[in-house]
Amino acid sequence: MKNRIVAAVLAVMVAGALTACSSGSKTESTTQTTAQATTQAAKETQAKTTEAKPAAETKTSEAKTTEAKATEAKTTEAKTTEAKATEAKTTEAKETETKATEAKTTEAKETETKVTEAKTTEAKTTEAKTTEAAETEAEKKLPEEAQYTIYNQTGEKVTEIKFTRNDTGKVALDEKSGLADGASTVLKIKKDSTVTDKTSFTFSFTTEGGYTAEYKTLGFEVAPMTLIAEDAKSGATPFKFEAPAEGVSTEASTEASTEAEKAAEAKTTEKATEAKATEKATEKATEKATEKATEKAAGAVETEAATEAEKEKKKLPDKAEYTFNNKTGEQVTEIKLVDNTSKKVVEDLKDGLEDGKSVKVSIKKDSSITDKTSYTLTFTTKSGYKAEYKTLGFEVAGINLIAEDAKSGATPIEFVPEAETEAETEAATEAEEEKKELPDKAEYTFNNATGEKVTEIKLVDNTSKKVVEDLKDGLEDGKTVKVSIDKDSSITDKTSYTLTFTTKSGYKAEYKTLGFEVATIKLISEDAKSGATPIEFEK
C-alpha cells in the first residue's frame, strides 16, 4: 500500500517536469508552486500513510482480540456445557443408584417378610400336625378291649356288677352270676368303632345285704378294682384302683392278680404321661396367652359370626322328613316315633316295611317345636328284634334301619347324607338283590372260643321252625367244625336261621338272624360279649 502511494507521487512529479520542459512557456514561480504542491501532496500522502498504518494495525489487533475473545468465550461455554453435562450425568447416575438401592432394599424387605410369613405358616402347620399327632396317639392308647379285674373285699357276696355307657345310656355289661366275698373275676368289654378316649361308663355293684354303690366316670381301660364295703370307704369312691394286699390262692385269682399288676403299672405310666402332657399343655397355654389377648378383638367378631352361623345351622325346616330304609335283612313289623317332651306318639307305622324297601315320614312344624325337640325312634323286626334310638332331632334325614349283628356300636340306625330319592331307592334295592345272590349251599365254620366245651350247636329255620342241624356231640374249646346246608326250592334271600349253642357250665346263647351264606363264626363266652350278640363273624 505504502509503495503504491510513493509511486503515484513520483509519477505525478515526473509528468509535471516533462510538461514544463516541453512547453517552455511557464515561469519559475509556477515551477516552484508546482514543486511546493508536489511536496505538500507528498507530505499529506506520507501523513495519511502514517495515519493509515496504526489504524490498520489497530483494527487487525482488535480483530484478533475479538476473535480470541470469541474463541475464549466459545471455549468457556463449551467447558461450562461439558461441566453441566458431566454434573447432570453424575446426578442421574446417583439418582439411578439410589433408586436401585431403594428397590433392592424394598425387595429385600418383601423377601424377608415372605420368608417370615412362610416360617410362621410352617410353624403353625407343624404345631397343628403335632397336636393332631398327639390326639391320634391318645386315640391309639385305647386297648382293644377294656379289662377290669374285680376283687370282692366288701365282706359279703356281690350279687350284680353293671357297666352302663354314659354317652348312649346302654348297658355294656351286666354280670348277675354273683361274686363271693374274697373272690375275683375278670370282666371284659370289647372296643368297637363308637369307643373313643372320651368314652366312659357308670360302674355299679350291689351286695347281698342290699348295699348299692356307683362310680360314674370309669374309663375304657385295663384296671384292677377292689370293691369295698360302705363303712370302709375313705371318700365317695366305693372301690380302689388296686389289687388287695392278699389275694386268694386259686389259679383264676393268680391270673387276675398278674393282670392287675400289669394294669396298675400301665395306669401309673399313663398317669405319668398325662402329667407330662398337662405340664406341656400349661407351658403352651402360657406362651399363647399374649397372642390370644391380641386376637381377642378379632375373636369377638369371629365369635359373633360363629354365633350367627350356629343360629343359621339350627334353623328348623318347615317340616321334619325322615326316609327310613329297611336294611335289617328281614321285615320290619312296626316303626314308631315318640315325642320325648310330651311322650306322645307322633307316628306309628303298624303296617311295617319290607326288607330293602323305603318309606317317608313327615312331621309338620308347629309352635311347640324348637331346636331342642327330639324323638325316640323304635322299630321291631319279624324275628322279634326291638331297636331304639332316643335322640332323633326335628330334621330332614335319610335313616338306615340295621340288623342287630350289623351294628358297629349301640346305635341300631345309620344316618345317610341325604334322603334317598325313589330312583335311588330302586337302584339300591336292585343292588341289594344282586348282592344277596345265594350260594349253592350254606357253609358255616364254627370256632369254639368260649373257654369251655360247647355241648350242643343247633340251627332252626325261622320260617318252618324245623331243626336243620343239631350237633349233639358238641365241640371242644379251641376246636372248629364245619356245617353245610344244601340249597333247595324253599330257600330264598329271606331265609334265615336261629343259631343256639350251650356250654358245659350251662350258658345258653342264641343268635336269631343267621342268613343262608358262607361264613366263619366264632362262638364266644358270656363275659366276652361286647353287646347282646354271642357270636362274632370272622373274615
XYZ file of C-alpha atoms in Angstrom:
539
model
C 0.000 0.000 0.000
C 2.781 2.434 1.012
C 4.878 1.658 -2.157
C 1.863 2.286 -4.343
C 1.348 5.770 -2.896
C 5.049 6.732 -3.317
C 4.972 5.523 -6.931
C 1.914 7.635 -7.644
C 3.569 10.727 -6.198
C 6.714 10.196 -8.250
C 4.642 9.688 -11.376
C 2.945 12.984 -10.835
C 6.265 14.731 -10.290
C 7.809 13.261 -13.493
C 4.757 14.179 -15.500
C 4.971 17.758 -14.270
C 8.639 18.022 -15.174
C 8.101 16.721 -18.634
C 5.306 19.140 -19.129
C 7.469 22.078 -18.071
C 10.235 21.160 -20.396
C 8.066 20.661 -23.434
C 6.083 23.842 -23.124
C 8.967 26.219 -22.158
C 6.493 28.942 -21.500
C 5.967 28.546 -17.812
C 7.615 30.677 -15.238
C 9.856 29.820 -12.381
C 7.146 30.664 -9.898
C 4.848 28.229 -11.432
C 7.547 25.619 -11.163
C 8.083 26.468 -7.585
C 4.424 26.404 -6.934
C 4.137 23.021 -8.515
C 7.109 21.819 -6.561
C 5.597 23.039 -3.361
C 2.330 21.495 -4.231
C 4.056 18.297 -5.016
C 5.981 18.381 -1.739
C 2.799 19.188 0.180
C 0.984 16.353 -1.550
C 3.834 14.025 -0.720
C 3.698 15.134 2.887
C -0.026 14.640 3.058
C 0.320 11.279 1.428
C 3.023 10.309 3.897
C 0.860 11.584 6.774
C -2.072 9.616 5.538
C 0.138 6.565 5.131
C 1.463 7.062 8.638
C -2.059 7.545 9.948
C -3.398 4.523 8.000
C -0.706 2.195 9.310
C -1.623 2.350 13.051
C -5.325 2.247 12.206
C -4.888 -0.881 10.137
C -2.694 -2.401 12.797
C -5.213 -1.415 15.465
C -8.064 -2.929 13.509
C -6.057 -6.075 12.932
C -5.229 -6.220 16.637
C -8.856 -5.554 17.565
C -9.972 -8.233 15.129
C -7.524 -10.668 16.646
C -8.621 -9.709 20.190
C -12.281 -10.112 19.237
C -11.556 -13.449 17.616
C -9.566 -14.528 20.699
C -12.350 -13.405 22.983
C -14.899 -15.217 20.849
C -12.728 -18.331 20.882
C -12.241 -17.980 24.613
C -15.981 -17.436 25.107
C -16.755 -20.472 22.983
C -14.184 -22.497 24.897
C -15.600 -21.293 28.221
C -19.170 -22.008 27.039
C -18.104 -25.443 25.804
C -16.394 -26.171 29.117
C -19.455 -24.930 31.026
C -21.750 -27.078 28.866
C -19.451 -30.055 29.307
C -19.296 -29.457 33.083
C -23.093 -29.197 33.261
C -23.477 -32.352 31.176
C -20.989 -34.155 33.402
C -22.795 -32.879 36.511
C -26.169 -33.934 35.059
C -24.826 -37.413 34.240
C -23.341 -37.693 37.728
C -26.637 -36.611 39.296
C -28.596 -39.015 37.087
C -26.183 -41.822 37.928
C -26.554 -41.084 41.646
C -30.355 -40.986 41.354
C -30.312 -44.270 39.409
C -28.023 -45.819 42.012
C -30.246 -44.517 44.822
C -33.370 -45.902 43.144
C -31.657 -49.234 42.546
C -30.570 -49.330 46.202
C -34.109 -48.455 47.332
C -35.549 -51.108 45.005
C -33.125 -53.716 46.360
C -33.917 -52.689 49.932
C -37.685 -52.919 49.253
C -37.248 -56.276 47.536
C -35.107 -57.490 50.436
C -37.759 -56.383 52.937
C -40.528 -58.041 50.924
C -38.445 -61.219 50.667
C -37.763 -61.098 54.399
C -41.490 -60.592 55.078
C -42.406 -63.521 52.817
C -39.782 -65.721 54.461
C -41.102 -64.723 57.904
C -44.692 -65.432 56.809
C -43.608 -68.766 55.319
C -41.806 -69.692 58.546
C -44.839 -68.644 60.608
C -47.136 -70.702 58.384
C -44.751 -73.633 58.591
C -44.591 -73.280 62.380
C -48.392 -73.215 62.614
C -48.659 -76.206 60.314
C -46.074 -78.068 62.386
C -47.953 -77.177 65.576
C -51.250 -78.340 64.060
C -49.643 -81.609 62.918
C -48.084 -82.095 66.356
C -51.461 -81.521 68.030
C -53.156 -83.875 65.590
C -50.448 -86.475 66.121
C -50.842 -86.120 69.898
C -54.601 -86.562 69.614
C -54.104 -89.546 67.300
C -51.586 -91.013 69.737
C -54.075 -90.518 72.567
C -56.700 -92.264 70.457
C -54.283 -95.144 69.808
C -53.649 -95.633 73.515
C -57.000 -97.338 73.947
C -56.751 -101.099 74.457
C -58.522 -103.465 72.062
C -60.780 -104.400 74.954
C -61.436 -102.906 78.353
C -60.477 -105.388 81.065
C -61.435 -104.918 84.695
C -60.123 -107.326 87.337
C -62.769 -107.179 90.091
C -61.818 -108.168 93.661
C -64.670 -108.510 96.159
C -63.487 -107.148 99.520
C -66.932 -105.972 100.722
C -67.277 -108.686 103.372
C -70.318 -110.191 101.657
C -71.394 -111.616 98.322
C -71.770 -109.182 95.391
C -74.967 -110.139 93.534
C -74.649 -107.862 90.461
C -71.966 -105.847 88.653
C -73.056 -103.458 85.894
C -71.327 -101.172 83.328
C -73.503 -98.524 81.572
C -72.263 -96.348 78.689
C -72.624 -92.668 79.663
C -72.966 -91.405 76.077
C -75.702 -93.848 74.981
C -77.259 -94.951 78.270
C -76.917 -98.579 77.123
C -75.840 -101.349 79.483
C -72.496 -102.577 78.141
C -72.120 -105.415 80.670
C -74.358 -106.810 83.399
C -72.855 -109.638 85.465
C -75.578 -111.264 87.610
C -73.917 -114.594 88.369
C -72.580 -113.152 91.621
C -69.124 -112.859 93.159
C -68.326 -114.378 96.566
C -66.541 -112.338 99.207
C -62.775 -112.622 98.763
C -63.134 -113.922 95.203
C -62.155 -112.191 91.961
C -63.231 -112.152 88.329
C -62.102 -110.543 85.077
C -64.799 -108.638 83.147
C -64.143 -107.520 79.560
C -65.772 -105.047 77.155
C -64.661 -105.136 73.512
C -63.775 -101.933 71.680
C -65.925 -101.013 68.664
C -65.982 -98.003 66.318
C -68.028 -95.906 68.775
C -65.430 -96.132 71.558
C -63.031 -93.171 71.853
C -60.772 -91.765 74.559
C -63.844 -89.814 75.737
C -65.932 -92.960 76.323
C -66.835 -93.559 79.965
C -69.071 -95.852 81.991
C -71.164 -95.675 85.118
C -69.965 -98.657 87.163
C -72.264 -100.033 89.852
C -72.463 -103.104 92.075
C -74.960 -104.469 94.578
C -74.210 -106.647 97.591
C -76.313 -109.396 99.155
C -77.075 -107.085 102.078
C -78.692 -104.530 99.714
C -75.812 -102.015 99.516
C -75.681 -100.469 96.008
C -72.574 -98.475 95.054
C -71.955 -96.337 91.951
C -68.977 -94.716 90.203
C -69.856 -92.521 87.203
C -66.559 -91.845 85.400
C -64.908 -95.182 84.732
C -62.784 -95.076 81.571
C -62.331 -97.653 78.808
C -59.182 -99.199 80.256
C -57.362 -102.144 81.779
C -57.501 -101.773 85.544
C -57.701 -103.664 88.847
C -60.711 -102.713 91.021
C -61.137 -103.731 94.646
C -64.772 -103.400 95.750
C -65.044 -102.223 99.346
C -67.838 -102.068 101.939
C -69.732 -98.862 102.578
C -68.165 -98.374 106.022
C -64.667 -98.986 104.617
C -64.786 -96.072 102.148
C -62.278 -93.294 102.783
C -64.186 -90.983 100.412
C -67.065 -91.147 97.960
C -65.496 -93.878 95.782
C -66.783 -97.405 96.554
C -63.659 -99.155 95.238
C -59.891 -98.795 94.845
C -57.852 -98.926 91.617
C -55.583 -101.628 93.028
C -55.446 -105.316 93.875
C -55.946 -106.285 97.536
C -52.863 -106.801 99.671
C -53.591 -110.520 99.954
C -55.235 -112.389 97.084
C -56.868 -115.794 97.033
C -54.791 -118.791 96.071
C -56.824 -120.060 93.135
C -55.417 -120.160 89.620
C -58.019 -117.616 88.478
C -57.007 -115.248 91.253
C -53.312 -115.604 90.367
C -54.079 -114.748 86.749
C -56.268 -111.857 87.865
C -53.505 -110.633 90.170
C -50.972 -110.713 87.328
C -53.355 -108.843 85.079
C -53.998 -106.367 87.887
C -50.282 -105.742 88.380
C -49.833 -105.138 84.662
C -52.855 -102.864 84.666
C -51.605 -100.936 87.687
C -48.211 -100.486 86.039
C -49.868 -99.360 82.805
C -52.067 -96.982 84.753
C -49.048 -95.496 86.571
C -47.263 -94.979 83.240
C -50.399 -93.472 81.767
C -50.779 -91.084 84.718
C -47.122 -90.007 84.379
C -47.633 -89.422 80.658
C -50.772 -87.445 81.376
C -48.880 -85.360 83.951
C -46.160 -84.559 81.397
C -48.763 -83.758 78.784
C -50.528 -81.456 81.270
C -47.239 -79.709 82.058
C -46.521 -79.192 78.358
C -50.054 -78.010 77.760
C -49.673 -75.483 80.601
C -46.432 -74.151 79.113
C -48.054 -73.941 75.719
C -51.071 -72.130 77.127
C -48.770 -69.610 78.872
C -46.916 -68.924 75.627
C -50.157 -68.362 73.813
C -51.707 -66.098 76.445
C -50.251 -62.898 74.946
C -51.121 -63.952 71.438
C -54.693 -64.750 72.462
C -55.037 -61.391 74.211
C -54.066 -59.683 70.942
C -56.502 -61.791 68.994
C -59.353 -61.212 71.425
C -60.855 -58.302 69.478
C -60.786 -60.253 66.241
C -62.051 -63.261 68.151
C -65.078 -61.311 69.313
C -66.015 -60.641 65.700
C -65.412 -64.288 64.817
C -67.482 -65.393 67.807
C -70.338 -63.207 66.669
C -70.057 -64.650 63.161
C -69.910 -68.175 64.613
C -72.995 -67.460 66.712
C -74.840 -66.300 63.623
C -73.657 -69.395 61.764
C -74.836 -71.569 64.666
C -78.236 -69.877 64.625
C -78.417 -70.426 60.896
C -77.396 -74.048 61.359
C -80.079 -74.586 63.989
C -82.764 -73.070 61.838
C -85.532 -75.645 61.736
C -87.107 -76.846 58.486
C -90.822 -76.232 57.869
C -91.359 -79.925 58.387
C -89.304 -82.864 59.599
C -88.916 -85.522 56.928
C -87.404 -88.941 57.596
C -86.725 -91.513 54.879
C -86.461 -94.902 56.581
C -84.565 -97.581 54.629
C -85.007 -101.162 55.843
C -81.511 -102.716 55.863
C -82.209 -105.326 58.572
C -82.373 -108.340 56.268
C -85.953 -109.102 57.329
C -89.366 -107.415 57.517
C -89.753 -104.526 59.965
C -93.194 -105.005 61.523
C -93.523 -101.563 63.152
C -91.831 -98.132 63.181
C -92.760 -95.663 65.912
C -91.806 -92.060 66.807
C -92.490 -90.709 70.321
C -92.023 -87.054 71.356
C -89.501 -87.029 74.232
C -91.110 -83.997 75.889
C -94.830 -84.776 75.666
C -94.348 -88.587 75.497
C -96.984 -88.647 72.759
C -96.745 -90.986 69.772
C -96.364 -88.735 66.714
C -96.048 -91.550 64.147
C -96.792 -95.278 64.221
C -96.311 -97.332 61.047
C -98.032 -100.553 62.057
C -98.049 -101.916 58.504
C -94.301 -102.273 58.762
C -91.731 -102.164 55.967
C -90.401 -104.947 53.737
C -86.668 -105.646 53.727
C -84.839 -103.450 51.207
C -87.767 -101.028 50.906
C -88.073 -97.368 51.973
C -90.805 -95.215 53.466
C -91.021 -91.475 54.060
C -92.492 -89.942 57.233
C -93.230 -86.210 57.689
C -93.995 -84.137 60.790
C -95.246 -80.557 60.354
C -93.693 -77.812 62.459
C -95.965 -76.078 64.982
C -95.448 -73.596 67.837
C -94.419 -76.344 70.275
C -91.411 -77.405 68.191
C -87.993 -75.849 68.910
C -84.364 -76.752 68.209
C -84.496 -78.775 71.464
C -87.331 -81.016 70.201
C -86.357 -84.675 69.893
C -87.982 -88.054 69.372
C -87.416 -91.663 70.373
C -87.425 -93.902 67.312
C -88.226 -97.582 67.809
C -88.620 -100.371 65.285
C -89.355 -104.077 65.604
C -88.379 -106.839 63.174
C -90.234 -110.027 62.307
C -87.770 -112.153 64.297
C -88.573 -110.125 67.442
C -85.533 -107.802 67.491
C -86.597 -104.442 69.017
C -84.333 -101.439 68.476
C -84.413 -97.945 69.982
C -82.766 -94.594 69.191
C -83.599 -91.847 71.715
C -82.221 -88.602 70.245
C -83.725 -88.125 66.788
C -83.956 -84.387 66.040
C -86.570 -82.379 64.114
C -84.781 -82.592 60.793
C -84.630 -83.865 57.229
C -82.663 -87.104 57.174
C -82.182 -90.439 55.483
C -82.000 -93.264 58.052
C -80.956 -96.888 57.535
C -82.532 -99.371 59.957
C -79.872 -102.050 60.553
C -79.840 -105.571 61.980
C -78.577 -106.329 65.464
C -75.479 -108.157 64.215
C -74.668 -105.314 61.769
C -74.368 -102.675 64.497
C -70.903 -101.195 64.961
C -71.921 -99.933 68.421
C -75.077 -99.418 70.458
C -76.840 -97.472 67.688
C -79.363 -99.507 65.605
C -79.528 -96.917 62.794
C -77.220 -95.174 60.329
C -77.730 -91.648 59.018
C -77.201 -91.289 55.263
C -76.107 -87.934 53.763
C -79.467 -87.274 52.107
C -82.878 -88.854 51.976
C -82.824 -91.232 49.027
C -84.999 -90.423 46.015
C -87.333 -93.067 44.596
C -84.905 -93.699 41.744
C -82.006 -94.085 44.190
C -84.089 -96.376 46.364
C -84.960 -98.536 43.372
C -81.293 -98.682 42.323
C -80.275 -99.529 45.892
C -82.906 -102.285 46.009
C -81.650 -103.780 42.746
C -78.059 -103.601 44.012
C -79.128 -105.259 47.255
C -80.901 -108.034 45.371
C -77.813 -108.526 43.225
C -75.641 -108.592 46.326
C -77.910 -111.161 48.000
C -77.445 -113.781 45.288
C -77.406 -117.042 47.206
C -74.582 -119.581 47.162
C -75.254 -123.176 46.039
C -75.001 -124.221 49.655
C -74.699 -122.507 53.034
C -71.474 -123.323 54.826
C -70.758 -122.310 58.411
C -67.397 -122.815 60.127
C -67.919 -122.658 63.902
C -64.876 -121.866 66.116
C -65.282 -122.552 69.835
C -63.712 -119.589 71.675
C -65.862 -119.811 74.820
C -63.106 -121.121 77.083
C -65.016 -124.343 77.767
C -66.639 -127.206 75.897
C -69.760 -126.423 73.822
C -72.141 -129.339 74.428
C -74.583 -128.631 71.574
C -74.905 -126.442 68.452
C -78.322 -126.136 66.778
C -79.740 -124.388 63.681
C -83.516 -123.826 63.348
C -85.229 -122.461 60.197
C -87.092 -119.274 61.234
C -89.872 -119.830 58.682
C -90.641 -123.533 59.056
C -89.342 -123.768 62.660
C -87.640 -127.029 61.701
C -84.272 -128.055 63.105
C -81.916 -128.161 60.102
C -78.772 -129.066 62.074
C -78.123 -130.358 65.598
C -74.548 -131.160 66.685
C -75.242 -133.051 69.890
C -71.656 -134.301 70.214
C -70.645 -130.723 70.923
C -67.299 -129.043 70.264
C -64.183 -128.884 72.447
C -62.789 -125.473 73.399
C -60.461 -124.131 70.688
C -61.715 -126.608 68.093
C -63.521 -125.989 64.782
C -66.391 -127.720 62.992
C -67.948 -127.131 59.551
C -71.700 -127.386 58.831
C -73.284 -127.322 55.330
C -76.899 -126.871 54.158
C -77.796 -127.595 50.526
C -79.964 -125.061 48.686
C -83.412 -126.217 47.577
C -86.530 -124.554 46.122
C -87.749 -123.409 49.563
C -84.653 -121.290 50.202
C -84.705 -117.595 49.193
C -82.753 -114.469 50.131
C -85.246 -114.074 53.008
C -84.326 -117.440 54.534
C -82.764 -117.152 57.981
C -81.913 -119.402 60.922
C -81.736 -119.175 64.689
C -78.373 -120.399 65.951
C -78.168 -121.646 69.537
C -75.305 -123.181 71.452
C -74.918 -124.391 75.039
C -71.715 -124.616 77.082
C -70.716 -127.142 79.718
C -71.268 -124.584 82.517
C -74.889 -124.140 81.400
C -74.573 -120.880 79.451
C -77.088 -120.917 76.567
C -76.601 -118.411 73.742
C -78.895 -117.505 70.851
C -78.499 -115.602 67.561
C -81.747 -115.212 65.570
C -80.791 -113.787 62.161
C -78.219 -116.080 60.587
C -78.589 -115.926 56.789
C -78.127 -118.593 54.114
C -74.466 -117.853 53.488
C -70.841 -118.915 53.703
C -69.385 -117.622 56.961
C -66.824 -118.277 59.685
C -68.385 -117.775 63.121
C -66.645 -117.524 66.490
C -68.682 -118.712 69.494
C -67.781 -116.504 72.467
C -68.368 -116.650 76.214
C -70.899 -114.532 78.024
C -68.316 -112.286 79.691
C -66.509 -111.697 76.361
C -69.575 -110.225 74.636
C -69.276 -106.546 73.671
C -73.065 -106.328 73.251
C -76.046 -108.650 73.043
C -74.523 -110.845 70.315
C -72.919 -114.149 71.478
C -71.005 -114.660 68.217
C -68.517 -112.844 66.032
C -68.277 -113.084 62.244
C -64.708 -113.557 61.064
C -63.247 -112.819 57.649
